[in-house]
XYZ file of C-alpha atoms in Angstrom:
318
model
C 13.892 -17.210 -20.374
C 14.825 -16.012 -23.837
C 14.438 -12.465 -25.110
C 11.258 -13.102 -27.125
C 9.454 -14.646 -24.148
C 10.552 -11.786 -21.920
C 9.346 -9.150 -24.381
C 6.042 -10.977 -24.780
C 5.613 -11.035 -20.999
C 6.362 -7.312 -20.774
C 3.798 -6.603 -23.487
C 1.136 -8.614 -21.638
C 1.794 -6.810 -18.360
C 1.789 -3.380 -19.997
C -1.407 -4.058 -21.934
C -3.104 -5.449 -18.827
C -2.431 -2.373 -16.690
C -3.263 -0.034 -19.575
C -6.641 -1.743 -19.956
C -7.255 -1.473 -16.219
C -6.663 2.260 -16.323
C -8.876 2.598 -19.383
C -11.880 0.803 -17.936
C -11.458 2.561 -14.589
C -11.768 5.908 -16.359
C -14.704 4.758 -18.490
C -16.521 3.200 -15.517
C -17.457 6.589 -14.058
C -20.906 6.560 -15.735
C -21.480 3.019 -14.444
C -20.581 3.920 -10.855
C -23.018 6.829 -11.042
C -25.899 4.466 -11.895
C -25.162 1.119 -10.226
C -24.265 0.610 -6.542
C -20.668 -0.590 -6.247
C -21.433 -4.135 -5.068
C -24.248 -4.547 -7.609
C -21.864 -3.412 -10.336
C -19.296 -5.933 -9.107
C -21.881 -8.745 -9.096
C -23.016 -7.954 -12.654
C -19.393 -7.737 -13.777
C -18.483 -11.133 -12.330
C -21.663 -12.686 -13.724
C -20.914 -11.517 -17.256
C -17.328 -12.691 -16.858
C -18.464 -16.130 -15.681
C -20.634 -16.578 -18.773
C -17.807 -15.436 -21.058
C -15.335 -17.882 -19.500
C -17.434 -21.033 -19.158
C -15.099 -22.957 -21.456
C -12.047 -21.801 -19.525
C -13.308 -23.544 -16.372
C -12.763 -26.970 -17.915
C -9.657 -28.679 -16.543
C -7.038 -29.408 -19.223
C -6.117 -33.056 -19.654
C -2.483 -32.455 -18.647
C -3.326 -30.492 -15.487
C -3.088 -32.153 -12.081
C -6.148 -32.063 -9.782
C -6.379 -28.927 -7.684
C -4.785 -29.395 -4.279
C -6.296 -27.823 -1.166
C -3.426 -25.362 -1.099
C -4.067 -24.268 -4.683
C -7.789 -23.975 -4.022
C -7.039 -21.779 -1.011
C -4.711 -19.564 -3.058
C -7.377 -19.146 -5.744
C -9.867 -18.040 -3.102
C -7.367 -15.593 -1.574
C -6.504 -14.231 -5.030
C -10.147 -13.342 -5.608
C -10.742 -12.150 -2.039
C -7.815 -9.713 -2.070
C -7.607 -8.793 -5.763
C -11.322 -8.510 -6.551
C -13.535 -8.175 -3.508
C -11.555 -6.390 -0.789
C -9.597 -4.192 -3.215
C -12.839 -2.780 -4.666
C -14.337 -2.095 -1.243
C -11.161 -0.503 0.153
C -10.519 1.634 -2.920
C -14.051 2.960 -3.466
C -14.743 3.594 0.229
C -11.285 5.076 0.789
C -11.695 7.587 -2.029
C -15.146 8.563 -0.753
C -13.698 9.393 2.679
C -10.565 11.206 1.424
C -9.968 12.434 -2.125
C -8.840 11.265 -5.536
C -5.523 13.052 -5.004
C -4.859 11.125 -1.797
C -5.769 7.910 -3.606
C -3.297 8.693 -6.383
C -0.479 9.351 -3.940
C -1.255 6.194 -1.973
C -1.546 3.981 -5.053
C 1.959 5.058 -6.032
C 3.169 2.714 -3.295
C 1.916 -0.402 -5.118
C 5.204 -1.208 -6.943
C 7.164 -0.956 -3.699
C 4.602 -3.060 -1.827
C 4.724 -5.740 -4.534
C 8.525 -5.822 -4.416
C 8.587 -6.063 -0.627
C 6.040 -8.896 -0.531
C 7.848 -10.697 -3.346
C 10.994 -10.595 -1.239
C 9.187 -11.722 1.906
C 6.872 -14.417 0.561
C 8.351 -15.581 -2.750
C 11.989 -15.254 -1.711
C 12.697 -13.220 -4.846
C 15.970 -11.312 -4.973
C 14.979 -7.794 -5.978
C 17.723 -6.332 -8.178
C 19.063 -2.836 -7.521
C 17.794 -1.729 -10.922
C 14.283 -2.878 -9.994
C 14.418 -0.814 -6.781
C 15.494 2.213 -8.861
C 12.581 1.594 -11.228
C 10.197 1.390 -8.270
C 11.528 4.678 -6.903
C 10.972 6.369 -10.264
C 7.447 4.909 -10.490
C 6.531 6.134 -7.004
C 8.042 9.572 -7.673
C 6.263 9.922 -11.014
C 2.788 8.966 -9.836
C 3.203 10.910 -6.606
C 4.195 14.016 -8.566
C 1.233 13.523 -10.894
C -1.235 13.311 -8.011
C 0.245 16.349 -6.245
C 0.267 18.399 -9.462
C -3.462 17.957 -10.063
C -5.403 21.223 -10.015
C -7.356 20.133 -6.923
C -4.108 19.489 -5.051
C -3.029 23.111 -5.154
C -4.643 26.300 -4.031
C -8.148 24.940 -4.502
C -7.569 21.840 -2.422
C -9.495 23.215 0.528
C -12.553 23.702 -1.605
C -12.341 20.421 -3.460
C -11.280 17.954 -0.738
C -14.067 16.639 1.456
C -13.760 17.693 5.086
C -14.565 14.249 6.406
C -13.985 13.510 10.105
C -13.272 9.936 8.998
C -10.428 10.886 6.654
C -8.033 8.790 8.755
C -10.224 5.745 8.122
C -10.233 6.503 4.392
C -6.439 6.692 4.377
C -6.205 3.335 6.154
C -8.574 1.797 3.594
C -6.413 3.132 0.747
C -3.376 1.534 2.363
C -5.428 -1.646 2.586
C -6.126 -1.395 -1.152
C -2.374 -1.154 -1.814
C -1.752 -4.288 0.260
C -4.594 -6.116 -1.497
C -3.094 -5.319 -4.904
C 0.331 -6.471 -3.710
C -1.101 -9.752 -2.433
C -2.880 -10.148 -5.789
C 0.437 -9.929 -7.661
C 2.334 -12.216 -5.284
C -0.340 -14.914 -5.030
C -0.856 -14.752 -8.795
C 2.843 -15.438 -9.320
C 2.611 -18.540 -7.143
C -0.499 -19.773 -8.986
C 1.159 -19.493 -12.406
C 3.626 -22.221 -11.417
C 0.855 -24.843 -11.418
C -2.088 -23.482 -13.430
C -2.534 -21.865 -16.826
C -3.614 -18.194 -17.147
C -7.085 -19.023 -18.524
C -7.841 -21.481 -15.739
C -6.702 -19.022 -13.056
C -8.734 -16.207 -14.588
C -11.958 -18.210 -14.756
C -11.741 -19.683 -11.236
C -10.787 -16.373 -9.616
C -13.729 -14.708 -11.360
C -16.079 -17.463 -10.180
C -14.981 -16.870 -6.591
C -15.589 -13.139 -7.085
C -19.114 -13.911 -8.287
C -19.748 -16.111 -5.245
C -18.438 -13.488 -2.802
C -20.546 -10.696 -4.314
C -23.746 -12.700 -4.894
C -25.398 -12.072 -1.474
C -24.897 -8.318 -1.826
C -25.741 -8.354 -5.520
C -29.041 -10.178 -5.062
C -30.137 -7.827 -2.293
C -29.263 -4.695 -4.273
C -30.744 -6.076 -7.503
C -34.076 -6.629 -5.730
C -34.301 -2.899 -5.015
C -32.806 -1.618 -8.293
C -34.783 -0.331 -11.291
C -33.067 -2.017 -14.239
C -35.637 -0.629 -16.674
C -34.286 2.898 -16.194
C -30.819 1.968 -17.517
C -30.110 3.132 -21.077
C -28.873 0.699 -23.730
C -25.613 2.616 -24.057
C -24.913 1.969 -20.378
C -25.512 -1.768 -20.860
C -22.996 -1.727 -23.703
C -20.480 0.046 -21.484
C -21.146 -2.513 -18.747
C -20.393 -5.336 -21.186
C -17.041 -3.789 -22.114
C -16.249 -3.115 -18.454
C -17.019 -6.704 -17.434
C -14.997 -8.288 -20.241
C -12.040 -5.963 -19.679
C -12.054 -6.269 -15.879
C -12.793 -9.988 -15.540
C -11.368 -11.564 -18.691
C -8.800 -9.613 -20.687
C -6.809 -7.846 -17.954
C -6.559 -10.832 -15.590
C -5.595 -13.242 -18.383
C -2.934 -10.850 -19.689
C -1.553 -10.242 -16.197
C -1.324 -13.959 -15.377
C 0.276 -14.659 -18.761
C 2.952 -12.045 -18.119
C 3.563 -13.218 -14.549
C 4.540 -16.679 -15.773
C 7.842 -15.312 -17.128
C 8.511 -12.210 -15.013
C 9.265 -11.889 -11.268
C 6.389 -10.362 -9.309
C 8.647 -7.535 -8.070
C 9.504 -6.528 -11.634
C 5.918 -6.918 -12.806
C 4.845 -4.507 -10.072
C 6.539 -1.606 -11.860
C 3.967 -1.944 -14.655
C 1.182 -0.889 -12.274
C 2.203 2.731 -12.933
C 0.485 2.368 -16.304
C -2.881 2.211 -14.520
C -3.123 5.898 -13.548
C -1.308 6.944 -16.726
C -3.766 5.185 -19.043
C -6.699 6.425 -16.962
C -5.453 9.999 -17.401
C -4.928 9.522 -21.151
C -8.467 8.174 -21.566
C -9.782 11.040 -19.475
C -7.976 13.517 -21.713
C -8.871 11.934 -25.065
C -12.401 10.678 -24.318
C -13.710 12.691 -21.370
C -12.160 16.016 -22.384
C -9.925 16.424 -19.325
C -6.671 18.410 -19.520
C -3.162 17.300 -18.595
C -0.685 19.974 -17.490
C 2.994 20.096 -18.405
C 3.913 19.090 -14.841
C 1.647 16.040 -15.090
C 3.249 15.137 -18.415
C 6.671 15.308 -16.733
C 5.353 13.048 -13.965
C 4.201 10.505 -16.548
C 7.617 10.614 -18.210
C 9.332 9.870 -14.882
C 6.969 6.969 -14.198
C 7.510 5.536 -17.692
C 11.254 5.884 -17.207
C 10.858 3.521 -14.279
C 9.431 0.839 -16.559
C 12.243 1.436 -19.064
C 14.845 0.994 -16.315
C 13.200 -2.199 -15.052
C 12.907 -3.831 -18.470
C 16.071 -2.655 -20.215
C 18.144 -5.751 -21.081
C 21.380 -6.117 -19.163
C 24.250 -8.531 -18.922
C 22.439 -10.609 -16.351
C 18.819 -11.603 -16.412
C 16.619 -9.405 -14.306
C 14.064 -12.187 -14.139
C 14.738 -14.401 -11.137
C 12.551 -17.519 -11.046
C 11.398 -18.366 -7.545
C 10.312 -21.958 -8.069
C 13.733 -23.311 -7.084
C 14.549 -20.779 -4.393
C 13.103 -22.635 -1.439
C 9.819 -22.921 0.386
C 7.346 -20.048 0.417
C 4.440 -19.191 2.731
C 2.292 -19.148 -0.441
């Protein structure tokens, strides 16, 4: 892979995770109005309409094998459906601080699963980048105001906190599976085709819940501004971020791509500061700098290519 392709892949991965963080921060008003599974159903429905043309099979693409069809289903099950349920429910039973600390493990989980399932050789520099990413996001979460002296007042005293923590760990594993399975899919399908089919599976999985919740929901009480925000959320979550992520994964090992997930909480915090009026302390700024240093370490060009293609490295469970 030449330098221009590598830089383009890095840009796609960075923009994808930055968009994820942005729409997560801006989705707070949506989550306050729509039930989670109804919101997911509406999101996938809008995405399906936007990507109707992407569903068409290109002339040079081979018919989908049963294995590929199964991977597409698993990609949507883990990356869309189960991740949303685990994350939202886990936060409700613990705290946002605990979620931030737990999500810091995503780069390491992606690297480990890439080594196990894709047979990728994870370079020492990538492990260093992962360590910096985990340290940065962990420091950010622990330096939040509600993680200090006021933590007792702000954290919910839930007797099911252990269950919430397990669900957050499940969300980390779901995100890691999403990256690893996505890497395998990019060897046989184009990014647009993957994005559209995965979204269609998400729509199918959420339809039973969405129809039930829609029957009991008062859509007439929703303001036009909220519908506009929903449109942006759906296009960003279902179309732009997935397409960018799959495009970047075509030319970057999944383990290296995982370091870019640190941009999710960083971009969410920046949007919260610039749009929602939240404040970022000097300690949090230092945490962001450490996390960004991890990306710099992972992507800095060296004598040898950091990108290790897995297509010729032997059989894989995926």
